[in-house]
Amino acid sequence: MSTTKIVYGLYADDDDLMNGVKAFNDKGIKINEVYTPFPVHGLDKALGLKKTRISDAAFIYALYGVTIGATVTWYVMNHDWPQNIGGKPAFDWAHNMPAFVVPMFELMVFCAAHMMSLTFLVRNKMYPGAPAQNPDPRTTDDKFMMEFVTEDVESVKQLLIETGVEEITVKDA
């Protein structure tokens, strides 16, 4: 029978939280998750989190937007409805491309922003109707929480008390 428990430590201040993260890192105790109401500067490095790939996805989405913009402008101006506008030849998209920079840029920004937002929401399971991920709703207002999955509950509780925790909750895993 496993005696693994989930221990939650609730902090009132982000400085206390950062001190707690450093103390647990010094002791070699793994922090499972940290819940905060706003981004805490330096927390990602203190937890040892890797750089996200959302910027790579944004680049791919931006290329998709530029490709759609170039394809639509070529199709409309050269294939579907070619016109002689201001003496510019309609048979060559490359010569007319400077006139299409603005719509291509706008489509690039539109696709990158919207698709990146959707990717973030789906990847983090925050889409509409998804169940809440945080164990305590106070972490969305003004509290900070560390979560541990451990068998050594007493040492985690002791170190939480030493680092200025407000409240400790222990649950079965």
PDB file of C-alpha atoms in Angstrom:
ATOM      1  CA  MET A   1       0.000   0.000   0.000  1.00  0.00           C
ATOM      2  CA  SER A   2       1.360   3.382  -1.021  1.00  0.00           C
ATOM      3  CA  THR A   3       1.495   6.221   1.490  1.00  0.00           C
ATOM      4  CA  THR A   4       1.935   8.918  -1.136  1.00  0.00           C
ATOM      5  CA  LYS A   5       0.205  12.162  -0.195  1.00  0.00           C
ATOM      6  CA  ILE A   6      -0.358  15.515  -1.873  1.00  0.00           C
ATOM      7  CA  VAL A   7       0.750  18.433   0.291  1.00  0.00           C
ATOM      8  CA  TYR A   8      -0.365  21.993  -0.459  1.00  0.00           C
ATOM      9  CA  GLY A   9       1.328  25.033   1.080  1.00  0.00           C
ATOM     10  CA  LEU A  10      -0.520  28.350   0.791  1.00  0.00           C
ATOM     11  CA  TYR A  11       1.505  31.595   0.902  1.00  0.00           C
ATOM     12  CA  ALA A  12       0.270  35.174   1.179  1.00  0.00           C
ATOM     13  CA  ASP A  13       3.253  36.852  -0.491  1.00  0.00           C
ATOM     14  CA  ASP A  14       5.262  36.143  -3.639  1.00  0.00           C
ATOM     15  CA  ASP A  15       8.551  36.855  -1.845  1.00  0.00           C
ATOM     16  CA  ASP A  16       7.740  34.169   0.727  1.00  0.00           C
ATOM     17  CA  LEU A  17       6.871  31.828  -2.136  1.00  0.00           C
ATOM     18  CA  MET A  18      10.222  32.463  -3.849  1.00  0.00           C
ATOM     19  CA  ASN A  19      12.079  31.908  -0.572  1.00  0.00           C
ATOM     20  CA  GLY A  20      10.149  28.666  -0.142  1.00  0.00           C
ATOM     21  CA  VAL A  21      11.011  27.491  -3.660  1.00  0.00           C
ATOM     22  CA  LYS A  22      14.696  28.197  -3.015  1.00  0.00           C
ATOM     23  CA  ALA A  23      14.580  26.382   0.325  1.00  0.00           C
ATOM     24  CA  PHE A  24      12.981  23.296  -1.229  1.00  0.00           C
ATOM     25  CA  ASN A  25      15.487  23.352  -4.093  1.00  0.00           C
ATOM     26  CA  ASP A  26      18.347  23.537  -1.561  1.00  0.00           C
ATOM     27  CA  LYS A  27      16.934  20.507   0.284  1.00  0.00           C
ATOM     28  CA  GLY A  28      16.413  18.608  -2.989  1.00  0.00           C
ATOM     29  CA  ILE A  29      12.656  18.238  -2.511  1.00  0.00           C
ATOM     30  CA  LYS A  30      10.785  18.265  -5.826  1.00  0.00           C
ATOM     31  CA  ILE A  31       7.972  20.786  -6.187  1.00  0.00           C
ATOM     32  CA  ASN A  32       5.199  19.306  -8.311  1.00  0.00           C
ATOM     33  CA  GLU A  33       3.377  22.542  -9.202  1.00  0.00           C
ATOM     34  CA  VAL A  34       3.093  26.199  -8.185  1.00  0.00           C
ATOM     35  CA  TYR A  35      -0.147  28.179  -8.518  1.00  0.00           C
ATOM     36  CA  THR A  36       0.002  31.985  -8.595  1.00  0.00           C
ATOM     37  CA  PRO A  37      -2.555  34.731  -9.309  1.00  0.00           C
ATOM     38  CA  PHE A  38      -0.049  36.591 -11.519  1.00  0.00           C
ATOM     39  CA  PRO A  39       3.346  35.860 -13.093  1.00  0.00           C
ATOM     40  CA  VAL A  40       6.155  35.881 -10.521  1.00  0.00           C
ATOM     41  CA  HIS A  41       9.475  37.113 -11.897  1.00  0.00           C
ATOM     42  CA  GLY A  42      12.168  34.428 -11.742  1.00  0.00           C
ATOM     43  CA  LEU A  43       9.822  31.607 -10.708  1.00  0.00           C
ATOM     44  CA  ASP A  44      10.271  29.703 -13.958  1.00  0.00           C
ATOM     45  CA  LYS A  45      14.047  29.651 -13.533  1.00  0.00           C
ATOM     46  CA  ALA A  46      13.789  28.760  -9.850  1.00  0.00           C
ATOM     47  CA  LEU A  47      11.576  25.788 -10.728  1.00  0.00           C
ATOM     48  CA  GLY A  48      13.888  24.736 -13.567  1.00  0.00           C
ATOM     49  CA  LEU A  49      11.220  25.005 -16.258  1.00  0.00           C
ATOM     50  CA  LYS A  50      12.289  24.705 -19.873  1.00  0.00           C
ATOM     51  CA  LYS A  51      11.649  27.432 -22.460  1.00  0.00           C
ATOM     52  CA  THR A  52       8.256  26.986 -24.091  1.00  0.00           C
ATOM     53  CA  ARG A  53       7.881  26.374 -27.819  1.00  0.00           C
ATOM     54  CA  ILE A  54       4.999  28.828 -28.222  1.00  0.00           C
ATOM     55  CA  SER A  55       7.301  31.241 -30.078  1.00  0.00           C
ATOM     56  CA  ASP A  56       8.133  28.483 -32.592  1.00  0.00           C
ATOM     57  CA  ALA A  57       4.421  27.881 -33.070  1.00  0.00           C
ATOM     58  CA  ALA A  58       3.864  31.634 -33.518  1.00  0.00           C
ATOM     59  CA  PHE A  59       6.475  31.688 -36.296  1.00  0.00           C
ATOM     60  CA  ILE A  60       4.771  28.798 -38.098  1.00  0.00           C
ATOM     61  CA  TYR A  61       1.362  30.451 -37.704  1.00  0.00           C
ATOM     62  CA  ALA A  62       2.780  33.738 -39.050  1.00  0.00           C
ATOM     63  CA  LEU A  63       4.188  31.924 -42.096  1.00  0.00           C
ATOM     64  CA  TYR A  64       0.762  30.386 -42.615  1.00  0.00           C
ATOM     65  CA  GLY A  65      -0.803  33.873 -42.540  1.00  0.00           C
ATOM     66  CA  VAL A  66       1.712  35.294 -45.035  1.00  0.00           C
ATOM     67  CA  THR A  67       1.163  32.303 -47.317  1.00  0.00           C
ATOM     68  CA  ILE A  68      -2.602  32.758 -47.208  1.00  0.00           C
ATOM     69  CA  GLY A  69      -2.189  36.498 -47.900  1.00  0.00           C
ATOM     70  CA  ALA A  70       0.136  35.931 -50.850  1.00  0.00           C
ATOM     71  CA  THR A  71      -2.102  33.207 -52.286  1.00  0.00           C
ATOM     72  CA  VAL A  72      -5.265  35.287 -51.999  1.00  0.00           C
ATOM     73  CA  THR A  73      -3.678  38.394 -53.549  1.00  0.00           C
ATOM     74  CA  TRP A  74      -2.197  36.364 -56.414  1.00  0.00           C
ATOM     75  CA  TYR A  75      -5.489  34.571 -57.036  1.00  0.00           C
ATOM     76  CA  VAL A  76      -7.614  37.707 -57.002  1.00  0.00           C
ATOM     77  CA  MET A  77      -5.264  40.021 -58.901  1.00  0.00           C
ATOM     78  CA  ASN A  78      -3.707  37.626 -61.416  1.00  0.00           C
ATOM     79  CA  HIS A  79      -5.863  34.558 -61.871  1.00  0.00           C
ATOM     80  CA  ASP A  80      -9.501  35.282 -61.091  1.00  0.00           C
ATOM     81  CA  TRP A  81      -9.986  38.947 -61.995  1.00  0.00           C
ATOM     82  CA  PRO A  82      -6.883  40.530 -63.571  1.00  0.00           C
ATOM     83  CA  GLN A  83      -7.165  44.289 -64.034  1.00  0.00           C
ATOM     84  CA  ASN A  84      -4.926  47.064 -65.264  1.00  0.00           C
ATOM     85  CA  ILE A  85      -4.797  49.400 -62.268  1.00  0.00           C
ATOM     86  CA  GLY A  86      -2.738  52.546 -62.700  1.00  0.00           C
ATOM     87  CA  GLY A  87      -0.858  51.103 -65.641  1.00  0.00           C
ATOM     88  CA  LYS A  88       0.584  48.264 -63.586  1.00  0.00           C
ATOM     89  CA  PRO A  89       0.649  44.928 -65.365  1.00  0.00           C
ATOM     90  CA  ALA A  90      -1.615  42.323 -63.822  1.00  0.00           C
ATOM     91  CA  PHE A  91       0.194  39.292 -65.241  1.00  0.00           C
ATOM     92  CA  ASP A  92       3.041  39.319 -62.695  1.00  0.00           C
ATOM     93  CA  TRP A  93       2.368  39.152 -58.954  1.00  0.00           C
ATOM     94  CA  ALA A  94       6.014  39.787 -58.003  1.00  0.00           C
ATOM     95  CA  HIS A  95       6.041  43.260 -59.557  1.00  0.00           C
ATOM     96  CA  ASN A  96       2.836  44.201 -57.748  1.00  0.00           C
ATOM     97  CA  MET A  97       3.774  42.614 -54.409  1.00  0.00           C
ATOM     98  CA  PRO A  98       4.694  45.903 -52.636  1.00  0.00           C
ATOM     99  CA  ALA A  99       1.031  46.916 -52.893  1.00  0.00           C
ATOM    100  CA  PHE A 100       0.095  43.719 -51.021  1.00  0.00           C
ATOM    101  CA  VAL A 101       2.528  44.008 -48.115  1.00  0.00           C
ATOM    102  CA  VAL A 102      -0.062  45.543 -45.781  1.00  0.00           C
ATOM    103  CA  PRO A 103      -2.754  42.854 -46.191  1.00  0.00           C
ATOM    104  CA  MET A 104      -0.131  40.093 -45.976  1.00  0.00           C
ATOM    105  CA  PHE A 105       1.274  41.637 -42.795  1.00  0.00           C
ATOM    106  CA  GLU A 106      -2.195  41.947 -41.292  1.00  0.00           C
ATOM    107  CA  LEU A 107      -2.992  38.316 -42.072  1.00  0.00           C
ATOM    108  CA  MET A 108       0.359  37.295 -40.592  1.00  0.00           C
ATOM    109  CA  VAL A 109      -0.398  39.091 -37.317  1.00  0.00           C
ATOM    110  CA  PHE A 110      -4.004  37.881 -37.271  1.00  0.00           C
ATOM    111  CA  CYS A 111      -3.101  34.211 -37.780  1.00  0.00           C
ATOM    112  CA  ALA A 112      -0.170  34.274 -35.358  1.00  0.00           C
ATOM    113  CA  ALA A 113      -2.115  35.979 -32.565  1.00  0.00           C
ATOM    114  CA  HIS A 114      -5.334  34.002 -32.829  1.00  0.00           C
ATOM    115  CA  MET A 115      -3.801  30.597 -33.429  1.00  0.00           C
ATOM    116  CA  MET A 116      -1.224  31.140 -30.671  1.00  0.00           C
ATOM    117  CA  SER A 117      -4.014  32.017 -28.246  1.00  0.00           C
ATOM    118  CA  LEU A 118      -5.964  28.917 -29.210  1.00  0.00           C
ATOM    119  CA  THR A 119      -2.844  26.752 -28.915  1.00  0.00           C
ATOM    120  CA  PHE A 120      -2.158  28.140 -25.443  1.00  0.00           C
ATOM    121  CA  LEU A 121      -5.709  27.510 -24.264  1.00  0.00           C
ATOM    122  CA  VAL A 122      -5.904  23.962 -25.635  1.00  0.00           C
ATOM    123  CA  ARG A 123      -2.381  23.007 -24.504  1.00  0.00           C
ATOM    124  CA  ASN A 124      -3.057  24.188 -20.947  1.00  0.00           C
ATOM    125  CA  LYS A 125      -6.592  22.726 -20.875  1.00  0.00           C
ATOM    126  CA  MET A 126      -8.133  26.164 -20.308  1.00  0.00           C
ATOM    127  CA  TYR A 127     -10.687  26.009 -23.102  1.00  0.00           C
ATOM    128  CA  PRO A 128     -14.343  26.840 -22.349  1.00  0.00           C
ATOM    129  CA  GLY A 129     -15.991  24.111 -20.294  1.00  0.00           C
ATOM    130  CA  ALA A 130     -12.737  22.600 -19.066  1.00  0.00           C
ATOM    131  CA  PRO A 131     -12.598  21.733 -15.364  1.00  0.00           C
ATOM    132  CA  ALA A 132     -10.527  24.023 -13.150  1.00  0.00           C
ATOM    133  CA  GLN A 133      -6.908  22.902 -12.695  1.00  0.00           C
ATOM    134  CA  ASN A 134      -6.129  24.761  -9.479  1.00  0.00           C
ATOM    135  CA  PRO A 135      -6.901  23.020  -6.187  1.00  0.00           C
ATOM    136  CA  ASP A 136      -7.796  26.225  -4.318  1.00  0.00           C
ATOM    137  CA  PRO A 137      -9.748  29.103  -5.886  1.00  0.00           C
ATOM    138  CA  ARG A 138      -7.900  31.626  -3.717  1.00  0.00           C
ATOM    139  CA  THR A 139      -4.874  31.179  -6.007  1.00  0.00           C
ATOM    140  CA  THR A 140      -6.743  33.162  -8.664  1.00  0.00           C
ATOM    141  CA  ASP A 141      -7.180  36.147  -6.319  1.00  0.00           C
ATOM    142  CA  ASP A 142      -4.297  36.833  -3.948  1.00  0.00           C
ATOM    143  CA  LYS A 143      -2.709  33.596  -2.658  1.00  0.00           C
ATOM    144  CA  PHE A 144       0.249  31.519  -3.841  1.00  0.00           C
ATOM    145  CA  MET A 145       0.369  27.740  -3.542  1.00  0.00           C
ATOM    146  CA  MET A 146       3.024  25.047  -3.820  1.00  0.00           C
ATOM    147  CA  GLU A 147       2.023  21.443  -4.461  1.00  0.00           C
ATOM    148  CA  PHE A 148       4.102  18.404  -3.507  1.00  0.00           C
ATOM    149  CA  VAL A 149       3.536  14.718  -4.195  1.00  0.00           C
ATOM    150  CA  THR A 150       5.554  12.996  -1.481  1.00  0.00           C
ATOM    151  CA  GLU A 151       5.785  10.146   0.982  1.00  0.00           C
ATOM    152  CA  ASP A 152       7.765  12.227   3.509  1.00  0.00           C
ATOM    153  CA  VAL A 153       4.944  14.530   4.583  1.00  0.00           C
ATOM    154  CA  GLU A 154       6.467  15.658   7.878  1.00  0.00           C
ATOM    155  CA  SER A 155       9.695  17.048   6.380  1.00  0.00           C
ATOM    156  CA  VAL A 156       7.714  18.920   3.708  1.00  0.00           C
ATOM    157  CA  LYS A 157       5.351  20.349   6.339  1.00  0.00           C
ATOM    158  CA  GLN A 158       8.280  21.387   8.547  1.00  0.00           C
ATOM    159  CA  LEU A 159      10.047  23.177   5.695  1.00  0.00           C
ATOM    160  CA  LEU A 160       6.787  24.868   4.668  1.00  0.00           C
ATOM    161  CA  ILE A 161       6.379  26.198   8.220  1.00  0.00           C
ATOM    162  CA  GLU A 162       9.985  27.439   8.234  1.00  0.00           C
ATOM    163  CA  THR A 163       9.421  29.354   4.990  1.00  0.00           C
ATOM    164  CA  GLY A 164       6.373  31.258   6.254  1.00  0.00           C
ATOM    165  CA  VAL A 165       3.449  29.314   4.884  1.00  0.00           C
ATOM    166  CA  GLU A 166      -0.047  30.419   5.955  1.00  0.00           C
ATOM    167  CA  GLU A 167      -1.888  27.138   5.553  1.00  0.00           C
ATOM    168  CA  ILE A 168      -0.975  23.489   4.927  1.00  0.00           C
ATOM    169  CA  THR A 169      -3.369  20.936   3.457  1.00  0.00           C
ATOM    170  CA  VAL A 170      -2.638  17.207   3.070  1.00  0.00           C
ATOM    171  CA  LYS A 171      -4.689  14.947   0.809  1.00  0.00           C
ATOM    172  CA  ASP A 172      -4.395  11.356  -0.390  1.00  0.00           C
ATOM    173  CA  ALA A 173      -2.818  11.020  -3.835  1.00  0.00           C
TER     174      ALA A 173
END
